mmCIF file of C-alpha atoms in Angstrom:
data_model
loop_
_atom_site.group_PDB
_atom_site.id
_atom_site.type_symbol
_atom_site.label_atom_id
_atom_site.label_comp_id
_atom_site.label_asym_id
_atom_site.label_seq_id
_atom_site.Cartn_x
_atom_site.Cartn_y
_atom_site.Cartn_z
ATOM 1 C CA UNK R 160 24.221 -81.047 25.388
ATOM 2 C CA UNK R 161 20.394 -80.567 24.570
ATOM 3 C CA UNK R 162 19.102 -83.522 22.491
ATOM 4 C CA UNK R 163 17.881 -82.352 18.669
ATOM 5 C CA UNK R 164 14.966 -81.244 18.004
ATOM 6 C CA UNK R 165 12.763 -84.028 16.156
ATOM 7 C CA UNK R 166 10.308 -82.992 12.894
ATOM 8 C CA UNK R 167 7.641 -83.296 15.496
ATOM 9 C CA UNK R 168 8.850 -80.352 18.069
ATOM 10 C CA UNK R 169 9.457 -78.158 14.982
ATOM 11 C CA UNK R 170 5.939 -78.899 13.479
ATOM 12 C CA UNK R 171 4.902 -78.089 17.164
ATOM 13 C CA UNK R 172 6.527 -74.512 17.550
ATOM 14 C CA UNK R 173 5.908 -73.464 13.886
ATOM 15 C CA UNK R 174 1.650 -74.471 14.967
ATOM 16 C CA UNK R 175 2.187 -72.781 17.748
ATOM 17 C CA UNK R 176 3.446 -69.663 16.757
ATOM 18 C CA UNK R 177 0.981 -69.335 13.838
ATOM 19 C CA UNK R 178 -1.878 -69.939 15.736
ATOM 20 C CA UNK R 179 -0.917 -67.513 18.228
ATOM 21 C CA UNK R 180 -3.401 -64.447 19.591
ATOM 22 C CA UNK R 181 -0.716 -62.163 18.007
ATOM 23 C CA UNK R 182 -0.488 -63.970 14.347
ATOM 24 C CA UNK R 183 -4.159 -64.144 14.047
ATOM 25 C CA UNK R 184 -3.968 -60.076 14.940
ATOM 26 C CA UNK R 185 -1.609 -59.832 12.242
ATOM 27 C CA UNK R 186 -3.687 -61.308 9.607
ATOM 28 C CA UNK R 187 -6.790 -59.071 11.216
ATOM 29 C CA UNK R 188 -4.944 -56.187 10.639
ATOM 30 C CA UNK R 189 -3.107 -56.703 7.156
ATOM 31 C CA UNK R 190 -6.681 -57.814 6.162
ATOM 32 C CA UNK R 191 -7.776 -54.624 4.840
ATOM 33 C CA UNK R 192 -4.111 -54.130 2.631
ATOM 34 C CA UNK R 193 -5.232 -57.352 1.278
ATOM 35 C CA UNK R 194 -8.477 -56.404 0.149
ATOM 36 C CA UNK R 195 -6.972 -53.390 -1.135
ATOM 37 C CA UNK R 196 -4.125 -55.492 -2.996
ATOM 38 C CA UNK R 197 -6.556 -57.956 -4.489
ATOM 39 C CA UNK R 198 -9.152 -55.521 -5.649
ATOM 40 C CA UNK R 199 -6.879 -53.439 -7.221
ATOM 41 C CA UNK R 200 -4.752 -56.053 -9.000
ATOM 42 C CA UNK R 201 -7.597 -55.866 -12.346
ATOM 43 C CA UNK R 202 -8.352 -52.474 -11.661
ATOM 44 C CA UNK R 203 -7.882 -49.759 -15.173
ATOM 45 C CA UNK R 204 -4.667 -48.277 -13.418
ATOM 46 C CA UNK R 205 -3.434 -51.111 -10.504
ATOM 47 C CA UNK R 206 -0.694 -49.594 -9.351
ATOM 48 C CA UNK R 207 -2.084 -45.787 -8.763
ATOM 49 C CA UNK R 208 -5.101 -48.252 -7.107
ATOM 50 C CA UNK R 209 -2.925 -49.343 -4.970
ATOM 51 C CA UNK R 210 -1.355 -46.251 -3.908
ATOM 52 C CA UNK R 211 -4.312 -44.518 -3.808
ATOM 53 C CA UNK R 212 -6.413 -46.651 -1.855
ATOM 54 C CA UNK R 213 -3.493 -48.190 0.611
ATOM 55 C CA UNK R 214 -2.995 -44.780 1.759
ATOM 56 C CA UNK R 215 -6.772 -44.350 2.347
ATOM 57 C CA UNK R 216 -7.043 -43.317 6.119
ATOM 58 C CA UNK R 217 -11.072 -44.628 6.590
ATOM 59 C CA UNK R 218 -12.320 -48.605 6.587
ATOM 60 C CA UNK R 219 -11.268 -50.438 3.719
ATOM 61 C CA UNK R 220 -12.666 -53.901 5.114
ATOM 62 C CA UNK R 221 -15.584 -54.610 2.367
ATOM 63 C CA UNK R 222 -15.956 -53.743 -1.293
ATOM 64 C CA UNK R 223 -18.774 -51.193 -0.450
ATOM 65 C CA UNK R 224 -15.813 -49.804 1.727
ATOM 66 C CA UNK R 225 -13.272 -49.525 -0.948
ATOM 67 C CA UNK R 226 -15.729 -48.565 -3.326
ATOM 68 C CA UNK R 227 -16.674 -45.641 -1.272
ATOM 69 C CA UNK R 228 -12.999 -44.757 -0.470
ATOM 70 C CA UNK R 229 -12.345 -44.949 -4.313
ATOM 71 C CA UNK R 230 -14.890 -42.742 -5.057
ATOM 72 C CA UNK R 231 -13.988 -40.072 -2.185
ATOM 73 C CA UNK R 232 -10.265 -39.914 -3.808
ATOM 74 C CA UNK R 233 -11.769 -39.443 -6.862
ATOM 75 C CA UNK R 234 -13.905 -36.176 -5.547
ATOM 76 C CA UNK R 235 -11.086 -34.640 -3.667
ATOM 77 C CA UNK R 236 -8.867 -34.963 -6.639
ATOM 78 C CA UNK R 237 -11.387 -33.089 -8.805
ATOM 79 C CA UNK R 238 -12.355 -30.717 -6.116
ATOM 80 C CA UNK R 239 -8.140 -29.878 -5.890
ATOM 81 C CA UNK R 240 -7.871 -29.963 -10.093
ATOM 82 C CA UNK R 241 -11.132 -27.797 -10.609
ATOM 83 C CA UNK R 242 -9.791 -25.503 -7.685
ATOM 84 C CA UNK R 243 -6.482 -25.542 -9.194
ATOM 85 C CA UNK R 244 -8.535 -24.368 -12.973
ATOM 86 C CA UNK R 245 -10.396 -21.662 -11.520
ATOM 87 C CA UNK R 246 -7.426 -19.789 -10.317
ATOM 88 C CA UNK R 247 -5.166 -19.805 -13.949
ATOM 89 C CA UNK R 248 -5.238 -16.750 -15.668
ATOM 90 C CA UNK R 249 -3.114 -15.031 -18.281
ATOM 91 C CA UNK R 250 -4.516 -17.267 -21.225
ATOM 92 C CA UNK R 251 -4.592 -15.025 -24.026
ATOM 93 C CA UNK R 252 -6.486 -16.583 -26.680
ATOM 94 C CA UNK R 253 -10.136 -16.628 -26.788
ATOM 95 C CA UNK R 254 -9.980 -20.350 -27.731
ATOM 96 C CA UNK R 255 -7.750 -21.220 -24.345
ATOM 97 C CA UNK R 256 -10.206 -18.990 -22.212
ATOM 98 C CA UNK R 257 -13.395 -20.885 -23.499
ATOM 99 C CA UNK R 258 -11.406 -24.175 -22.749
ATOM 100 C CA UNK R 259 -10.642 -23.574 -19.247
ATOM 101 C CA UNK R 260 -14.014 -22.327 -18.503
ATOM 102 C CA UNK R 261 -15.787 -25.005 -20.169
ATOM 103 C CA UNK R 262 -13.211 -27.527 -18.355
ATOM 104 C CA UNK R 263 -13.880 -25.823 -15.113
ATOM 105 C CA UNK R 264 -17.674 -26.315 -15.677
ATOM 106 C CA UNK R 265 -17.071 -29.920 -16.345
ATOM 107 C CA UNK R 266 -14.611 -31.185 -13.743
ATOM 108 C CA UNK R 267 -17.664 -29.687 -11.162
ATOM 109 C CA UNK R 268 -20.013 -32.150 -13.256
ATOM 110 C CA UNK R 269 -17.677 -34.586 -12.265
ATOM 111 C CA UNK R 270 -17.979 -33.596 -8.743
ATOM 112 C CA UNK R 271 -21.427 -33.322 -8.421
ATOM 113 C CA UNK R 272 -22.003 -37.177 -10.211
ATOM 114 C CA UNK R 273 -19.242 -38.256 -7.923
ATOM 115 C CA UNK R 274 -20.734 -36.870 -4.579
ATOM 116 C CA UNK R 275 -24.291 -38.354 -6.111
ATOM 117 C CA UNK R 276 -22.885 -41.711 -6.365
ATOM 118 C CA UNK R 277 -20.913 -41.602 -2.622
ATOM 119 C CA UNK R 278 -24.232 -40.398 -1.256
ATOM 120 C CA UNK R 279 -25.865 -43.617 -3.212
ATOM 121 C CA UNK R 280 -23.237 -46.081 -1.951
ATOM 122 C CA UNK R 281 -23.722 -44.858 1.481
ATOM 123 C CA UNK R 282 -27.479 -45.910 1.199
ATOM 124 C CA UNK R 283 -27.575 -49.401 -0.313
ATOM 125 C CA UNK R 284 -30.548 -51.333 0.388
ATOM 126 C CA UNK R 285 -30.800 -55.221 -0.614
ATOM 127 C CA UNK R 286 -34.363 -54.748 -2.340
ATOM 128 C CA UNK R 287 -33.279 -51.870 -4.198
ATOM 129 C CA UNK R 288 -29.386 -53.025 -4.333
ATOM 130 C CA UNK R 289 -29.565 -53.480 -8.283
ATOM 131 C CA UNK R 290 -31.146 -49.642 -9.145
ATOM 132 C CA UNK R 291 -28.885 -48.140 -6.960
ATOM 133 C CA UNK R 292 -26.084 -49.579 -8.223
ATOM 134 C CA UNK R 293 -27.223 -49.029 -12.127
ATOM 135 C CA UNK R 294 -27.123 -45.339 -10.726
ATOM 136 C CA UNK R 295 -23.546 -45.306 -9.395
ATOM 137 C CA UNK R 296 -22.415 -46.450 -12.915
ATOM 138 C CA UNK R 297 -24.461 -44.305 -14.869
ATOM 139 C CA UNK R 298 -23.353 -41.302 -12.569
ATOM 140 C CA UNK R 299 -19.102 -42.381 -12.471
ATOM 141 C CA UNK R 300 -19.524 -42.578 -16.711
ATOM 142 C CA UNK R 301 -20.929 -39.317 -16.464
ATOM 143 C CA UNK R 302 -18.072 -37.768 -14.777
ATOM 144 C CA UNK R 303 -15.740 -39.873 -16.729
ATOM 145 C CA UNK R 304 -17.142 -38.422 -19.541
ATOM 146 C CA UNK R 305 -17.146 -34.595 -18.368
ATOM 147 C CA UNK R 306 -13.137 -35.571 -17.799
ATOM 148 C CA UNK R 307 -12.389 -36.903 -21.281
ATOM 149 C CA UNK R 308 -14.708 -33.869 -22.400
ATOM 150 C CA UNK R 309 -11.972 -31.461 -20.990
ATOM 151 C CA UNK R 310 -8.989 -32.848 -22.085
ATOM 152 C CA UNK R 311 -10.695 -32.749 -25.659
ATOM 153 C CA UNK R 312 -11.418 -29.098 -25.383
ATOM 154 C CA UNK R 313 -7.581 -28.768 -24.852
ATOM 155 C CA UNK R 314 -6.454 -30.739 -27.673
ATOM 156 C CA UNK R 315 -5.777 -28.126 -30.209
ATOM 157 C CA UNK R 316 -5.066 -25.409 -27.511
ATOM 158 C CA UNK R 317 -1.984 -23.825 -27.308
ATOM 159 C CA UNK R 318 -0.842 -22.572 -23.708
ATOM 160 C CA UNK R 319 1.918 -23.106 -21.736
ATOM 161 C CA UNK R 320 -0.908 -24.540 -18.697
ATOM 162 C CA UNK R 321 -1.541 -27.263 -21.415
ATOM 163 C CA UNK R 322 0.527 -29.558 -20.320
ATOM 164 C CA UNK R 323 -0.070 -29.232 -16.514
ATOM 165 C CA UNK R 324 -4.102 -29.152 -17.192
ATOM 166 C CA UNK R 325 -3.900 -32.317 -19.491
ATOM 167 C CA UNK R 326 -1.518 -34.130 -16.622
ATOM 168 C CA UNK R 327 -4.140 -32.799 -13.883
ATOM 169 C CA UNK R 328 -7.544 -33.976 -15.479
ATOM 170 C CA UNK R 329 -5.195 -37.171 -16.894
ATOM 171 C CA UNK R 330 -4.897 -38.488 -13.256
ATOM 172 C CA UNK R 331 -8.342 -37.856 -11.898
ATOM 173 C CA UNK R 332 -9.752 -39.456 -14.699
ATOM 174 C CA UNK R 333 -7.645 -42.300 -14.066
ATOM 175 C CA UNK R 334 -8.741 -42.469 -10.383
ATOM 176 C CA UNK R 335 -12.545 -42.203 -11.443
ATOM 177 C CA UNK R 336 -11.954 -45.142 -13.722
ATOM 178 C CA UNK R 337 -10.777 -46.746 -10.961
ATOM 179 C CA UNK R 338 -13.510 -46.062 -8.778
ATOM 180 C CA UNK R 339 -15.550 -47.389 -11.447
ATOM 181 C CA UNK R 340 -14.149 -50.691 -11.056
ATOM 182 C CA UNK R 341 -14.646 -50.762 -7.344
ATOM 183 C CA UNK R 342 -18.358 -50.488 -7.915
ATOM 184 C CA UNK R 343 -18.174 -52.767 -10.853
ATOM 185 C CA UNK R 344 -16.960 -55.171 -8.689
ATOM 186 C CA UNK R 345 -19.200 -53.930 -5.469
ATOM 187 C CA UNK R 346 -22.147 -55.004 -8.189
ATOM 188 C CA UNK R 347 -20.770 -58.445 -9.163
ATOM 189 C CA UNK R 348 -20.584 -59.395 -5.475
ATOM 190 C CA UNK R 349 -23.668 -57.932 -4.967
ATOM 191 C CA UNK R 350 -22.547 -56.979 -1.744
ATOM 192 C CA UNK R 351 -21.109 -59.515 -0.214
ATOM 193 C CA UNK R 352 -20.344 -60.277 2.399
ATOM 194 C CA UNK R 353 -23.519 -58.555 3.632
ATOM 195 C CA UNK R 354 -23.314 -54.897 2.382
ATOM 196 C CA UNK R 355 -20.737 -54.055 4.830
ATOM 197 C CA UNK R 356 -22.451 -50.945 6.582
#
């Protein structure tokens, strides 16, 4: 019969284990979920965060990362939604017509501040880290505001396309807002740690 094992051995074993080569690759790799976790806890819409950005296939291992991967799922969910505008037809009504063209016009506002802002991100320079990141703000609000601007113009329209259009521009505007946030918080850590290139 094998003797007990004392608190020591245990204490041993447990050390052991968690200070293994495989542990510490463990924590290496679930490293970028946690980033993406923690950032996304205080974000406008956490759990779509989350989703969004956990199922992100680039680097997510710095803020600038996540920032950058926000704002590329905010551009390809435009792109798909302003794609997705362009090809309705059948609406009848002057008023619905001028909507959807004036929406479709807007959402590729959005795209164009969007890719403005990735292309910005991309570049960040310590000496000129503040400007550039007053620019990414300005340039998210912008499209933010070309969103809510096309879910107003469908506020008194009648169509059966309303409620697909106002779930459509509902959820990129909620990932913009998010990617908002990442760059907020890019800006408050000014980087850090380093810019993450």
């Amino acid at each position: 019969m094998s003797p007990p094992l004392s608190l020591f051995n245990l204490l041993f074993i447990f050390i052991s284990f968690s200070t293994s080569p495989n542990s510490a690759a463990a924590r290496s790799h679930n490293a970028p979920r946690d980033l993406v976790r923690s950032s996304c806890v205080h974000a406008s819409y956490p759990n779509l965060c989350l989703r969004t950005l956990s199922s992100y296939a680039g680097p997510a291992n710095t803020p600038r990362d996540l920032a950058q991967a926000a704002v590329k799922v905010s551009i390809a969910r435009a792109r798909k939604v302003a794609n997705y505008l362009s090809t309705l037809s059948g609406l009848k009504k002057k008023r619905e017509r001028v909507a959807l063209s004036d929406c479709v016009e807007q959402i590729y506002d959005s795209v164009d501040e969007l890719s403005k802002t990735l292309r910005e991100l991309k570049h960040l320079r310590e000496e000129t880290f503040r400007w550039q990141m007053s620019n990414a703000q300005t340039w998210v609000s912008a499209a933010l505001t070309n969103e809510d601007t096309c879910l107003d113009g469908f506020h008194e329209v009648e169509s059966n396309a309303k409620d697909d259009v106002k779930r459509k521009i509902t959820n990129v505007a909620r990932v913009t807002s998010n990617a908002l946030y990442m760059i907020n918080r890019l800006d408050e850590s000014r980087g850090r740690p380093k810019l993450g290139h």
